[in-house]
Amino acid sequence: MINLILFGPPGSGKGTQAVKLAEHFNLLHISTGDLFRNEMKNETPLGLEAKSYISKGELVPDEVTIGMLSNKVDENIGKVDGFIFDGFPRTEPQAEALDKLLTLKNTEITKVLALDVPEEEIVGRILERAKTSGRADDADETIIRNRFNIYLNETAQVADHYKKVDKFVALDGVGTIESIFEALKAEIEK
Ligand code: AMP
């Protein structure tokens, strides 16, 4: 199996690249943000709980997020050549839970690919995305900056978790979609 994590701040292009990589390598793209938005759309209890955090740009509690992610992996293991995780893990406990879950399935993370994009570029990109995404958390600059700060203060540490085991690779996330896709593919094929 190939199990990848696409890492980086909100708006760094993880979702766009994950879709392309999933197709190219026959992986299942799992975006916890998309899973939450689907639950919110269907107004499930999980969706209603998630909404109270997402609308402020805060992280949904680990136990909720980890439970949802585990179910998705359980449902699909054996059906695909691997997974591409987008927006997960975002905290150290999530990274530990993912390692455990994959070990139970006799597999592991292959590589973590991080997209580096500076804050001002992020804010501009997300405000642009807001015009079509319909996401309330994309439309407000204060919420966007909160999401970026949470990335710096809570999520960036997840990088160390994977640096320790030599699985972390950072790439420049500023460029064309195609050039970044080529750089990611080259890293995966190494
Ligand atoms: P995203 O689509 O990845 O930008 O996620 C949108 C929002 O969903 C985030 O700002 C969080 O509120 C929530 N979310 C997504 N993934 C996670 C996660 N792994 N842990 C906690 N909250 C998450």
Coordinates of N, CA and C and ligand atoms in Angstrom, one line a residue:
M1 N 0.8 -1.2 0.0 CA 0.0 0.0 0.0 C 0.9 1.3 0.0
I2 N 0.3 2.3 -0.6 CA 1.0 3.6 -0.4 C 0.0 4.5 0.4
N3 N 0.5 4.9 1.5 CA -0.4 5.8 2.4 C 0.3 7.2 2.6
L4 N -0.3 8.2 2.0 CA 0.3 9.5 2.0 C -0.5 10.5 2.9
I5 N 0.3 11.4 3.5 CA -0.4 12.5 4.2 C 0.0 13.8 3.4
L6 N -1.0 14.6 3.0 CA -0.7 15.9 2.4 C -0.9 16.9 3.6
F7 N 0.2 17.6 3.8 CA 0.3 18.4 5.0 C 0.5 19.9 4.5
G8 N 0.1 20.8 5.4 CA 0.3 22.2 5.0 C -0.9 23.0 5.6
P9 N -0.8 24.4 5.6 CA -1.8 25.2 6.1 C -3.1 25.1 5.3
P10 N -4.2 25.6 5.8 CA -5.5 25.6 5.0 C -5.2 26.5 3.8
G11 N -5.7 26.1 2.6 CA -5.5 26.9 1.4 C -4.2 26.7 0.7
S12 N -3.4 25.6 1.2 CA -2.1 25.4 0.6 C -2.2 24.6 -0.7
G13 N -3.4 24.1 -1.0 CA -3.6 23.3 -2.2 C -3.7 21.8 -2.0
K14 N -3.8 21.4 -0.7 CA -3.8 20.0 -0.3 C -5.0 19.2 -1.1
G15 N -6.1 19.8 -1.0 CA -7.3 19.2 -1.6 C -7.2 19.0 -3.1
T16 N -6.7 20.1 -3.8 CA -6.6 20.0 -5.2 C -5.6 18.9 -5.6
Q17 N -4.4 18.9 -4.9 CA -3.4 17.9 -5.3 C -3.8 16.5 -4.9
A18 N -4.5 16.4 -3.7 CA -4.9 15.1 -3.3 C -5.8 14.4 -4.3
V19 N -6.7 15.2 -4.9 CA -7.6 14.6 -5.9 C -6.8 14.0 -7.1
K20 N -5.8 14.8 -7.5 CA -5.0 14.4 -8.7 C -4.1 13.2 -8.3
L21 N -3.6 13.2 -7.1 CA -2.7 12.1 -6.7 C -3.5 10.8 -6.5
A22 N -4.7 11.0 -5.9 CA -5.5 9.8 -5.7 C -5.8 9.1 -7.0
E23 N -6.1 9.9 -8.0 CA -6.5 9.3 -9.3 C -5.2 8.7 -9.9
H24 N -4.1 9.4 -9.9 CA -2.9 8.8 -10.5 C -2.4 7.5 -9.8
F25 N -2.5 7.5 -8.5 CA -1.9 6.3 -7.8 C -3.0 5.3 -7.3
N26 N -4.2 5.5 -7.7 CA -5.4 4.7 -7.3 C -5.5 4.6 -5.8
L27 N -5.5 5.8 -5.1 CA -5.6 5.9 -3.7 C -7.0 6.4 -3.3
L28 N -7.5 6.2 -2.1 CA -8.7 6.8 -1.7 C -8.3 8.1 -1.0
H29 N -8.9 9.2 -1.5 CA -8.7 10.5 -0.9 C -9.6 10.7 0.3
I30 N -9.0 10.8 1.5 CA -9.9 11.1 2.7 C -9.6 12.5 3.2
S31 N -10.5 13.4 3.1 CA -10.4 14.7 3.6 C -11.4 14.8 4.8
T32 N -10.8 15.0 6.0 CA -11.7 15.1 7.2 C -12.6 16.4 7.1
G33 N -12.1 17.4 6.5 CA -12.9 18.6 6.3 C -14.1 18.3 5.4
D34 N -13.9 17.6 4.3 CA -15.0 17.2 3.4 C -16.0 16.3 4.2
L35 N -15.4 15.3 5.0 CA -16.3 14.4 5.7 C -17.2 15.2 6.7
F36 N -16.6 16.2 7.4 CA -17.4 17.0 8.3 C -18.4 17.8 7.5
R37 N -18.0 18.4 6.4 CA -19.0 19.2 5.6 C -20.2 18.4 5.1
N38 N -19.9 17.1 4.8 CA -21.0 16.2 4.4 C -21.9 15.9 5.6
E39 N -21.4 15.7 6.7 CA -22.2 15.5 7.9 C -23.0 16.8 8.2
M40 N -22.4 17.9 8.0 CA -23.1 19.2 8.3 C -24.3 19.4 7.3
K41 N -24.0 19.0 6.1 CA -25.1 19.2 5.0 C -26.3 18.3 5.4
N42 N -25.9 17.1 5.9 CA -27.0 16.1 6.2 C -27.6 16.4 7.6
E43 N -27.1 17.4 8.3 CA -27.5 17.7 9.6 C -27.6 16.6 10.6
T44 N -26.5 15.8 10.6 CA -26.4 14.6 11.5 C -25.9 15.2 12.9
P45 N -26.1 14.4 13.9 CA -25.6 14.9 15.2 C -24.1 15.2 15.2
L46 N -23.3 14.4 14.4 CA -21.9 14.6 14.3 C -21.6 16.0 13.5
G47 N -22.5 16.2 12.5 CA -22.3 17.4 11.7 C -22.7 18.6 12.6
L48 N -23.7 18.5 13.4 CA -24.1 19.7 14.2 C -23.0 20.0 15.3
E49 N -22.4 18.9 15.8 CA -21.3 19.1 16.8 C -20.1 19.8 16.1
A50 N -19.8 19.3 14.9 CA -18.6 19.8 14.2 C -18.8 21.2 13.8
K51 N -20.0 21.6 13.4 CA -20.3 23.0 13.0 C -19.9 24.0 14.0
S52 N -20.1 23.7 15.3 CA -19.9 24.7 16.3 C -18.4 25.0 16.4
Y53 N -17.5 24.1 16.0 CA -16.1 24.4 15.9 C -15.7 25.0 14.6
I54 N -16.1 24.4 13.5 CA -15.7 24.8 12.2 C -16.1 26.2 11.9
S55 N -17.3 26.6 12.4 CA -17.7 28.0 12.1 C -16.8 29.0 12.7
K56 N -16.1 28.6 13.7 CA -15.1 29.6 14.4 C -13.7 29.4 13.9
G57 N -13.5 28.4 13.0 CA -12.1 28.1 12.6 C -11.3 27.3 13.6
E58 N -12.0 26.7 14.5 CA -11.3 25.9 15.5 C -11.3 24.4 15.1
L59 N -10.4 23.6 15.8 CA -10.4 22.2 15.5 C -11.5 21.5 16.2
V60 N -12.1 20.5 15.5 CA -13.1 19.6 16.1 C -12.3 18.7 17.1
P61 N -12.9 18.4 18.3 CA -12.1 17.6 19.2 C -11.6 16.3 18.6
D62 N -10.4 15.9 19.2 CA -9.7 14.7 18.6 C -10.6 13.4 18.6
E63 N -11.3 13.2 19.7 CA -12.0 11.9 19.8 C -13.1 11.8 18.7
V64 N -13.7 12.9 18.4 CA -14.7 12.9 17.3 C -14.1 12.7 16.0
T65 N -13.0 13.4 15.7 CA -12.3 13.4 14.4 C -11.7 12.0 14.2
I66 N -11.0 11.5 15.2 CA -10.3 10.2 15.1 C -11.4 9.1 14.8
G67 N -12.5 9.1 15.5 CA -13.6 8.1 15.4 C -14.1 8.1 13.9
M68 N -14.3 9.3 13.4 CA -14.9 9.4 12.0 C -13.8 8.9 11.0
L69 N -12.6 9.3 11.2 CA -11.5 8.9 10.3 C -11.3 7.4 10.3
S70 N -11.4 6.8 11.5 CA -11.2 5.3 11.7 C -12.2 4.6 10.9
N71 N -13.5 5.0 11.1 CA -14.6 4.4 10.4 C -14.4 4.4 8.9
K72 N -13.9 5.5 8.4 CA -13.7 5.6 6.9 C -12.6 4.7 6.4
V73 N -11.5 4.6 7.2 CA -10.4 3.6 6.8 C -10.9 2.2 6.9
D74 N -11.7 1.8 8.0 CA -12.2 0.5 8.2 C -13.1 0.1 7.0
E75 N -13.9 1.0 6.5 CA -14.8 0.7 5.4 C -14.1 0.4 4.1
N76 N -12.9 1.0 4.0 CA -12.3 1.0 2.6 C -11.0 0.2 2.5
I77 N -10.5 -0.3 3.6 CA -9.2 -1.0 3.6 C -9.4 -2.3 2.7
G78 N -8.5 -2.6 1.8 CA -8.6 -3.7 0.9 C -9.3 -3.4 -0.4
K79 N -10.0 -2.2 -0.4 CA -10.6 -1.9 -1.7 C -9.8 -1.0 -2.6
V80 N -8.7 -0.4 -2.0 CA -7.9 0.5 -2.8 C -6.4 0.2 -2.6
D81 N -5.5 0.9 -3.3 CA -4.1 0.6 -3.2 C -3.5 1.4 -2.0
G82 N -4.3 2.2 -1.4 CA -3.8 3.0 -0.3 C -4.7 4.2 0.0
F83 N -4.2 5.1 0.9 CA -5.0 6.2 1.2 C -4.2 7.5 1.1
I84 N -4.9 8.6 0.8 CA -4.2 9.9 0.8 C -5.0 10.8 1.8
F85 N -4.4 11.1 2.9 CA -5.0 11.8 4.0 C -4.8 13.3 3.8
D86 N -5.9 14.0 3.8 CA -5.8 15.5 3.5 C -6.5 16.2 4.7
G87 N -5.7 17.0 5.5 CA -6.3 17.7 6.6 C -6.3 16.8 7.9
F88 N -5.7 15.7 7.8 CA -5.6 14.8 9.0 C -4.2 14.1 8.9
P89 N -3.4 13.9 9.9 CA -3.7 14.4 11.3 C -3.3 15.9 11.4
R90 N -4.0 16.5 12.4 CA -3.8 17.9 12.7 C -3.3 18.1 14.1
T91 N -3.2 17.1 14.9 CA -2.7 17.2 16.2 C -1.8 15.9 16.5
E92 N -1.0 16.0 17.5 CA -0.1 14.9 17.9 C -1.0 13.6 18.2
P93 N -2.0 13.8 19.1 CA -2.8 12.6 19.3 C -3.4 12.0 18.0
Q94 N -3.8 12.8 17.1 CA -4.3 12.3 15.8 C -3.3 11.5 15.1
A95 N -2.0 12.0 15.1 CA -0.9 11.3 14.4 C -0.7 10.0 15.1
E96 N -0.7 9.9 16.4 CA -0.5 8.7 17.1 C -1.6 7.7 16.8
A97 N -2.8 8.2 16.8 CA -4.0 7.3 16.5 C -3.9 6.7 15.1
L98 N -3.5 7.6 14.2 CA -3.3 7.1 12.8 C -2.3 6.0 12.7
D99 N -1.1 6.2 13.3 CA -0.1 5.2 13.3 C -0.6 3.9 13.8
K100 N -1.3 3.9 15.0 CA -1.9 2.7 15.6 C -2.9 2.0 14.6
L101 N -3.8 2.8 14.1 CA -4.8 2.3 13.2 C -4.1 1.6 12.0
L102 N -3.1 2.2 11.4 CA -2.5 1.6 10.2 C -1.7 0.3 10.6
T103 N -1.1 0.4 11.8 CA -0.3 -0.8 12.3 C -1.3 -2.0 12.4
L104 N -2.5 -1.7 13.0 CA -3.5 -2.8 13.1 C -3.9 -3.4 11.8
K105 N -3.7 -2.6 10.7 CA -4.1 -3.1 9.4 C -2.8 -3.6 8.6
N106 N -1.7 -3.8 9.4 CA -0.5 -4.2 8.8 C 0.1 -3.3 7.8
T107 N -0.1 -2.0 7.9 CA 0.5 -1.1 7.0 C 1.0 0.2 7.8
E108 N 1.4 1.2 7.0 CA 2.0 2.4 7.7 C 2.0 3.6 6.7
I109 N 2.3 4.7 7.3 CA 2.4 5.9 6.4 C 3.7 5.8 5.6
T110 N 3.6 6.0 4.3 CA 4.7 5.9 3.4 C 5.5 7.2 3.5
K111 N 4.8 8.4 3.3 CA 5.4 9.7 3.3 C 4.5 10.8 3.6
V112 N 5.0 11.8 4.2 CA 4.2 13.0 4.5 C 4.8 14.1 3.6
L113 N 3.9 14.7 2.8 CA 4.3 15.7 1.8 C 3.7 17.0 2.2
A114 N 4.5 18.0 2.5 CA 4.1 19.3 3.0 C 4.2 20.3 2.0
L115 N 3.1 21.1 1.9 CA 3.1 22.3 0.9 C 3.4 23.6 1.7
D116 N 4.5 24.2 1.4 CA 4.8 25.5 2.1 C 4.2 26.6 1.3
V117 N 3.3 27.4 2.0 CA 2.7 28.6 1.4 C 2.7 29.7 2.5
P118 N 3.2 30.9 2.2 CA 3.2 32.0 3.2 C 1.7 32.5 3.6
E119 N 1.6 33.1 4.8 CA 0.3 33.4 5.3 C -0.4 34.4 4.4
E120 N 0.2 35.4 3.8 CA -0.5 36.4 3.0 C -1.1 35.8 1.8
E121 N -0.3 34.9 1.2 CA -0.8 34.2 0.0 C -2.0 33.3 0.4
I122 N -1.9 32.7 1.6 CA -3.0 31.8 2.0 C -4.3 32.6 2.2
V123 N -4.2 33.8 2.8 CA -5.4 34.6 3.0 C -6.0 35.0 1.7
G124 N -5.2 35.4 0.8 CA -5.7 35.8 -0.6 C -6.4 34.6 -1.3
R125 N -5.7 33.5 -1.2 CA -6.3 32.3 -1.9 C -7.6 31.9 -1.3
I126 N -7.7 31.9 0.0 CA -9.0 31.4 0.7 C -10.1 32.4 0.4
L127 N -9.8 33.7 0.4 CA -10.8 34.7 0.2 C -11.3 34.5 -1.3
E128 N -10.4 34.2 -2.2 CA -10.8 34.0 -3.6 C -11.7 32.7 -3.7
R129 N -11.3 31.7 -3.0 CA -12.0 30.4 -2.9 C -13.4 30.6 -2.4
A130 N -13.5 31.5 -1.4 CA -14.8 31.8 -0.8 C -15.9 32.2 -1.8
K131 N -15.5 32.8 -2.9 CA -16.4 33.2 -3.9 C -17.2 32.0 -4.5
T132 N -16.6 30.9 -4.5 CA -17.3 29.7 -5.1 C -17.5 28.5 -4.1
S133 N -16.7 28.5 -3.0 CA -16.8 27.3 -2.1 C -18.1 27.3 -1.3
G134 N -18.7 28.4 -1.1 CA -19.9 28.4 -0.2 C -19.6 28.2 1.2
R135 N -18.3 28.2 1.6 CA -17.9 27.9 3.0 C -17.8 29.1 3.8
A136 N -18.6 29.2 4.9 CA -18.6 30.3 5.8 C -17.2 30.6 6.4
D137 N -16.5 29.5 6.6 CA -15.1 29.6 7.2 C -14.1 30.2 6.3
D138 N -14.5 30.3 5.0 CA -13.6 30.8 4.0 C -13.8 32.3 3.8
A139 N -15.0 32.8 4.2 CA -15.4 34.1 3.8 C -15.0 35.2 4.7
D140 N -14.4 34.9 5.9 CA -14.2 35.9 6.9 C -12.7 35.9 7.2
E141 N -12.0 37.0 7.0 CA -10.6 37.1 7.2 C -10.1 36.7 8.6
T142 N -10.9 37.1 9.6 CA -10.5 36.8 11.0 C -10.5 35.3 11.2
I143 N -11.5 34.6 10.7 CA -11.6 33.1 10.8 C -10.5 32.5 10.0
I144 N -10.1 33.0 8.9 CA -9.0 32.5 8.1 C -7.7 32.6 8.9
R145 N -7.5 33.8 9.5 CA -6.2 34.0 10.2 C -6.2 33.1 11.5
N146 N -7.4 32.9 12.1 CA -7.5 31.9 13.2 C -7.1 30.5 12.8
R147 N -7.6 30.1 11.6 CA -7.2 28.8 11.1 C -5.7 28.7 10.9
F148 N -5.1 29.7 10.3 CA -3.7 29.7 10.1 C -2.9 29.7 11.4
N149 N -3.4 30.4 12.4 CA -2.7 30.4 13.7 C -2.8 29.0 14.3
I150 N -3.9 28.4 14.2 CA -4.1 27.1 14.8 C -3.1 26.1 14.1
Y151 N -3.0 26.3 12.8 CA -2.0 25.5 12.0 C -0.6 25.7 12.6
L152 N -0.2 26.9 12.9 CA 1.1 27.2 13.4 C 1.3 26.6 14.8
N153 N 0.3 26.8 15.6 CA 0.4 26.5 17.1 C 0.1 25.1 17.4
E154 N -0.7 24.4 16.7 CA -1.1 23.0 17.0 C -0.7 22.0 16.0
T155 N -0.9 22.4 14.7 CA -0.7 21.4 13.7 C 0.8 21.2 13.2
A156 N 1.5 22.4 13.2 CA 2.9 22.3 12.7 C 3.7 21.3 13.5
Q157 N 3.4 21.0 14.8 CA 4.1 20.0 15.5 C 4.0 18.6 15.0
V158 N 2.9 18.4 14.3 CA 2.8 17.1 13.7 C 3.9 16.7 12.7
A159 N 4.5 17.8 12.1 CA 5.6 17.6 11.2 C 6.8 16.9 12.0
D160 N 7.0 17.3 13.2 CA 8.1 16.7 14.0 C 7.9 15.2 14.2
H161 N 6.7 14.8 14.4 CA 6.3 13.4 14.6 C 6.8 12.6 13.4
Y162 N 6.7 13.1 12.2 CA 7.1 12.3 11.0 C 8.6 12.6 10.6
K163 N 9.1 13.8 11.1 CA 10.5 14.0 10.8 C 11.4 13.0 11.6
K164 N 10.9 12.7 12.8 CA 11.6 11.7 13.6 C 11.8 10.4 13.0
V165 N 10.9 10.0 12.1 CA 11.0 8.7 11.4 C 11.3 8.9 10.0
D166 N 11.8 10.1 9.7 CA 12.4 10.4 8.3 C 11.3 10.2 7.2
K167 N 10.1 10.6 7.5 CA 9.1 10.4 6.4 C 8.5 11.8 5.9
F168 N 9.1 12.9 6.4 CA 8.6 14.2 6.1 C 9.4 14.9 5.0
V169 N 8.6 15.4 4.0 CA 9.3 16.1 2.9 C 8.5 17.4 2.7
A170 N 9.2 18.5 2.6 CA 8.5 19.8 2.4 C 8.8 20.3 1.0
L171 N 7.8 20.8 0.3 CA 7.9 21.3 -1.0 C 7.3 22.7 -1.1
D172 N 7.8 23.5 -2.1 CA 7.2 24.8 -2.3 C 5.8 24.7 -2.8
G173 N 4.8 25.2 -2.1 CA 3.4 25.1 -2.5 C 3.0 26.3 -3.4
V174 N 3.9 27.2 -3.8 CA 3.6 28.3 -4.6 C 4.1 28.0 -6.0
G175 N 3.1 28.0 -7.0 CA 3.5 27.6 -8.4 C 2.2 27.2 -9.1
T176 N 2.3 26.6 -10.3 CA 1.1 26.2 -11.0 C 0.7 24.8 -10.4
I177 N -0.6 24.5 -10.5 CA -1.1 23.2 -10.1 C -0.3 22.1 -10.7
E178 N 0.0 22.2 -12.0 CA 0.7 21.1 -12.7 C 2.1 21.0 -12.2
S179 N 2.8 22.1 -12.0 CA 4.2 22.0 -11.6 C 4.3 21.4 -10.2
I180 N 3.4 21.8 -9.3 CA 3.4 21.2 -7.9 C 3.0 19.7 -8.0
F181 N 2.1 19.4 -8.8 CA 1.7 18.0 -9.0 C 2.9 17.1 -9.5
E182 N 3.7 17.7 -10.4 CA 4.9 17.0 -10.9 C 5.9 16.8 -9.8
A183 N 6.1 17.8 -9.0 CA 7.0 17.7 -7.9 C 6.6 16.7 -6.8
L184 N 5.3 16.6 -6.6 CA 4.8 15.7 -5.6 C 4.9 14.3 -6.1
K185 N 4.6 14.1 -7.4 CA 4.7 12.7 -8.0 C 6.1 12.3 -8.0
A186 N 7.1 13.2 -8.3 CA 8.5 12.8 -8.3 C 8.9 12.3 -6.9
E187 N 8.4 13.0 -5.8 CA 8.8 12.6 -4.5 C 8.2 11.3 -4.1
I188 N 7.0 11.0 -4.6 CA 6.3 9.7 -4.2 C 7.0 8.6 -5.0
E189 N 7.5 8.8 -6.2 CA 8.1 7.8 -7.0 C 9.6 7.5 -6.6
K190 N 10.1 8.4 -5.7 CA 11.5 8.2 -5.3 C 11.8 6.9 -4.6
Ligands
AMP1 P1 -10.4 21.7 5.9 O1 -11.4 21.5 4.9 O2 -9.3 20.7 6.0 O3 -9.8 23.1 5.9 O4 -11.1 21.7 7.3 C1 -12.2 22.6 7.7 C2 -12.4 22.6 9.2 O5 -12.8 21.3 9.6 C3 -11.2 22.9 10.0 O6 -11.0 24.3 10.1 C4 -11.6 22.2 11.3 O7 -12.5 23.0 12.0 C5 -12.3 21.0 10.9 N1 -11.3 19.9 10.7 C6 -10.9 19.3 9.5 N2 -10.0 18.3 9.7 C7 -9.8 18.3 11.1 C8 -8.9 17.5 11.9 N3 -8.1 16.6 11.4 N4 -9.0 17.8 13.3 C9 -9.8 18.7 13.8 N5 -10.6 19.5 13.0 C10 -10.6 19.3 11.7

